[in-house]
Amino acid sequence: MPDYAAAKGVVKHALAAIDSAKRFFTLSERASDHVDLVFDHSSVFGSLVPFEPSLENRCKMVKRRIDMLEALAGELNPQYFLEHCRKIHYELGDIYSQQVGLKYIANEAIFAKMVSSSCGAFHTSQVTKHLIFPTQ
């Protein structure tokens, strides 16, 4: 397994730069730039997930990405930011899909007997997010 500590150090530096930029590019002043920075934050944080040895912590990290993007989606008006909303919801669908995979691995023995309700909820969210803004 790759070195988690080294990866975490790189991620910390990247997140510090992103947080600094987010203080300048606020949602109320520069919404498009802020949305891109939140995406970068989520992406950088997500790049740390494969390095985490604990499956439970990986699930928590993915959940944190979900919470970050769900909060952003709730603040944007689709009438004015349709492309950003589409991008967020498609990314959320992919992240929910990743969470389903992690939950499946965590509950593999249980899945042999029955479907986990939390996994079913994540799967439903994944499908819903992919269908919110269908492309023509």
mmCIF file of C-alpha atoms in Angstrom:
data_model
loop_
_atom_site.group_PDB
_atom_site.id
_atom_site.type_symbol
_atom_site.label_atom_id
_atom_site.label_comp_id
_atom_site.label_asym_id
_atom_site.label_seq_id
_atom_site.Cartn_x
_atom_site.Cartn_y
_atom_site.Cartn_z
ATOM 1 C CA MET A 1 0.000 0.000 0.000
ATOM 2 C CA PRO A 2 1.348 3.452 -0.896
ATOM 3 C CA ASP A 3 2.476 5.709 1.912
ATOM 4 C CA TYR A 4 -0.563 7.420 3.437
ATOM 5 C CA ALA A 5 1.515 9.886 5.477
ATOM 6 C CA ALA A 6 3.334 11.203 2.408
ATOM 7 C CA ALA A 7 0.099 11.537 0.455
ATOM 8 C CA LYS A 8 -1.555 13.321 3.372
ATOM 9 C CA GLY A 9 1.297 15.841 3.484
ATOM 10 C CA VAL A 10 0.838 16.683 -0.197
ATOM 11 C CA VAL A 11 -2.942 16.933 0.228
ATOM 12 C CA LYS A 12 -2.536 19.295 3.206
ATOM 13 C CA HIS A 13 -0.464 21.710 1.106
ATOM 14 C CA ALA A 14 -2.968 21.597 -1.742
ATOM 15 C CA LEU A 15 -5.921 22.137 0.588
ATOM 16 C CA ALA A 16 -4.173 25.095 2.238
ATOM 17 C CA ALA A 17 -3.772 26.750 -1.173
ATOM 18 C CA ILE A 18 -7.394 26.011 -2.093
ATOM 19 C CA ASP A 19 -8.675 27.362 1.236
ATOM 20 C CA SER A 20 -6.661 30.537 0.710
ATOM 21 C CA ALA A 21 -8.176 30.978 -2.745
ATOM 22 C CA LYS A 22 -11.703 30.252 -1.427
ATOM 23 C CA ARG A 23 -11.341 33.151 0.999
ATOM 24 C CA PHE A 24 -10.764 35.442 -1.987
ATOM 25 C CA PHE A 25 -13.226 33.841 -4.433
ATOM 26 C CA THR A 26 -16.373 33.756 -2.320
ATOM 27 C CA LEU A 27 -19.653 32.275 -3.484
ATOM 28 C CA SER A 28 -21.412 35.635 -3.264
ATOM 29 C CA GLU A 29 -18.724 37.554 -5.181
ATOM 30 C CA ARG A 30 -17.220 35.065 -7.668
ATOM 31 C CA ALA A 31 -19.585 32.104 -7.738
ATOM 32 C CA SER A 32 -18.109 30.274 -10.746
ATOM 33 C CA ASP A 33 -14.577 30.458 -9.386
ATOM 34 C CA HIS A 34 -15.775 29.386 -5.943
ATOM 35 C CA VAL A 35 -17.598 26.384 -7.412
ATOM 36 C CA ASP A 36 -14.417 25.356 -9.245
ATOM 37 C CA LEU A 37 -12.444 25.642 -6.006
ATOM 38 C CA VAL A 38 -14.938 23.488 -4.103
ATOM 39 C CA PHE A 39 -14.616 20.933 -6.906
ATOM 40 C CA ASP A 40 -10.838 21.083 -6.582
ATOM 41 C CA HIS A 41 -11.147 20.679 -2.805
ATOM 42 C CA SER A 42 -13.346 17.632 -3.261
ATOM 43 C CA SER A 43 -11.058 16.182 -5.923
ATOM 44 C CA VAL A 44 -7.883 16.657 -3.893
ATOM 45 C CA PHE A 45 -9.566 15.171 -0.839
ATOM 46 C CA GLY A 46 -10.834 12.293 -2.962
ATOM 47 C CA SER A 47 -7.336 11.579 -4.254
ATOM 48 C CA LEU A 48 -6.341 10.699 -0.685
ATOM 49 C CA VAL A 49 -9.022 7.985 -0.385
ATOM 50 C CA PRO A 50 -7.035 5.160 -2.088
ATOM 51 C CA PHE A 51 -4.089 5.760 0.246
ATOM 52 C CA GLU A 52 -6.179 5.347 3.408
ATOM 53 C CA PRO A 53 -5.694 1.827 4.765
ATOM 54 C CA SER A 54 -8.888 1.775 6.852
ATOM 55 C CA LEU A 55 -12.072 1.008 4.937
ATOM 56 C CA GLU A 56 -14.148 2.784 7.577
ATOM 57 C CA ASN A 57 -12.077 5.961 7.189
ATOM 58 C CA ARG A 58 -12.340 5.735 3.390
ATOM 59 C CA CYS A 59 -16.129 5.687 3.732
ATOM 60 C CA LYS A 60 -15.967 8.744 5.997
ATOM 61 C CA MET A 61 -13.749 10.586 3.513
ATOM 62 C CA VAL A 62 -16.128 9.865 0.651
ATOM 63 C CA LYS A 63 -19.063 10.962 2.830
ATOM 64 C CA ARG A 64 -17.234 14.229 3.509
ATOM 65 C CA ARG A 65 -16.960 14.828 -0.247
ATOM 66 C CA ILE A 66 -20.675 14.123 -0.596
ATOM 67 C CA ASP A 67 -21.522 16.594 2.168
ATOM 68 C CA MET A 68 -19.270 19.250 0.631
ATOM 69 C CA LEU A 69 -20.857 19.026 -2.813
ATOM 70 C CA GLU A 70 -24.427 18.593 -1.512
ATOM 71 C CA ALA A 71 -24.027 21.825 0.476
ATOM 72 C CA LEU A 72 -22.746 23.627 -2.604
ATOM 73 C CA ALA A 73 -25.589 22.270 -4.746
ATOM 74 C CA GLY A 74 -28.084 23.592 -2.215
ATOM 75 C CA GLU A 75 -26.651 27.104 -2.470
ATOM 76 C CA LEU A 76 -26.712 27.420 -6.261
ATOM 77 C CA ASN A 77 -29.734 28.454 -8.266
ATOM 78 C CA PRO A 78 -30.034 26.107 -11.290
ATOM 79 C CA GLN A 79 -31.716 28.876 -13.254
ATOM 80 C CA TYR A 80 -28.456 30.861 -13.281
ATOM 81 C CA PHE A 81 -25.858 28.133 -12.760
ATOM 82 C CA LEU A 82 -27.309 25.224 -14.744
ATOM 83 C CA GLU A 83 -23.963 23.921 -16.041
ATOM 84 C CA HIS A 84 -22.407 24.040 -12.570
ATOM 85 C CA CYS A 85 -25.445 22.285 -11.080
ATOM 86 C CA ARG A 86 -25.229 19.563 -13.721
ATOM 87 C CA LYS A 87 -21.530 19.123 -13.055
ATOM 88 C CA ILE A 88 -22.095 18.920 -9.285
ATOM 89 C CA HIS A 89 -24.906 16.386 -9.563
ATOM 90 C CA TYR A 90 -23.008 14.163 -11.981
ATOM 91 C CA GLU A 91 -19.993 14.267 -9.689
ATOM 92 C CA LEU A 92 -22.243 13.442 -6.742
ATOM 93 C CA GLY A 93 -23.618 10.482 -8.677
ATOM 94 C CA ASP A 94 -20.082 9.201 -9.231
ATOM 95 C CA ILE A 95 -19.168 9.742 -5.583
ATOM 96 C CA TYR A 96 -22.321 7.965 -4.406
ATOM 97 C CA SER A 97 -21.347 5.111 -6.719
ATOM 98 C CA GLN A 98 -17.911 4.997 -5.093
ATOM 99 C CA GLN A 99 -19.582 4.945 -1.675
ATOM 100 C CA VAL A 100 -21.792 2.034 -2.750
ATOM 101 C CA GLY A 101 -18.657 0.123 -3.754
ATOM 102 C CA LEU A 102 -16.978 0.819 -0.418
ATOM 103 C CA LYS A 103 -20.098 -0.127 1.513
ATOM 104 C CA TYR A 104 -20.340 -3.321 -0.517
ATOM 105 C CA ILE A 105 -16.761 -4.244 0.388
ATOM 106 C CA ALA A 106 -17.405 -3.395 4.045
ATOM 107 C CA ASN A 107 -20.584 -5.470 4.138
ATOM 108 C CA GLU A 108 -19.663 -8.251 1.737
ATOM 109 C CA ALA A 109 -20.729 -11.010 4.135
ATOM 110 C CA ILE A 110 -24.033 -9.305 4.807
ATOM 111 C CA PHE A 111 -24.653 -8.844 1.081
ATOM 112 C CA ALA A 112 -24.430 -12.565 0.593
ATOM 113 C CA LYS A 113 -27.600 -12.862 2.690
ATOM 114 C CA MET A 114 -29.396 -9.537 2.183
ATOM 115 C CA VAL A 115 -29.031 -6.034 0.753
ATOM 116 C CA SER A 116 -27.842 -3.336 3.141
ATOM 117 C CA SER A 117 -30.342 -0.506 3.549
ATOM 118 C CA SER A 118 -27.639 2.181 3.702
ATOM 119 C CA CYS A 119 -26.174 0.903 0.451
ATOM 120 C CA GLY A 120 -29.604 0.947 -1.125
ATOM 121 C CA ALA A 121 -30.018 4.570 -0.087
ATOM 122 C CA PHE A 122 -26.637 5.501 -1.568
ATOM 123 C CA HIS A 123 -27.524 3.691 -4.795
ATOM 124 C CA THR A 124 -30.830 5.534 -5.010
ATOM 125 C CA SER A 125 -29.007 8.840 -4.446
ATOM 126 C CA GLN A 126 -26.489 7.953 -7.135
ATOM 127 C CA VAL A 127 -29.200 7.283 -9.718
ATOM 128 C CA THR A 128 -31.159 10.366 -8.668
ATOM 129 C CA LYS A 129 -28.128 12.630 -9.019
ATOM 130 C CA HIS A 130 -27.380 11.325 -12.498
ATOM 131 C CA LEU A 131 -30.968 11.974 -13.599
ATOM 132 C CA ILE A 132 -31.532 15.467 -12.142
ATOM 133 C CA PHE A 133 -30.275 17.334 -15.193
ATOM 134 C CA PRO A 134 -30.516 14.977 -18.161
ATOM 135 C CA THR A 135 -28.517 16.049 -21.187
ATOM 136 C CA GLN A 136 -30.218 16.389 -24.513
#
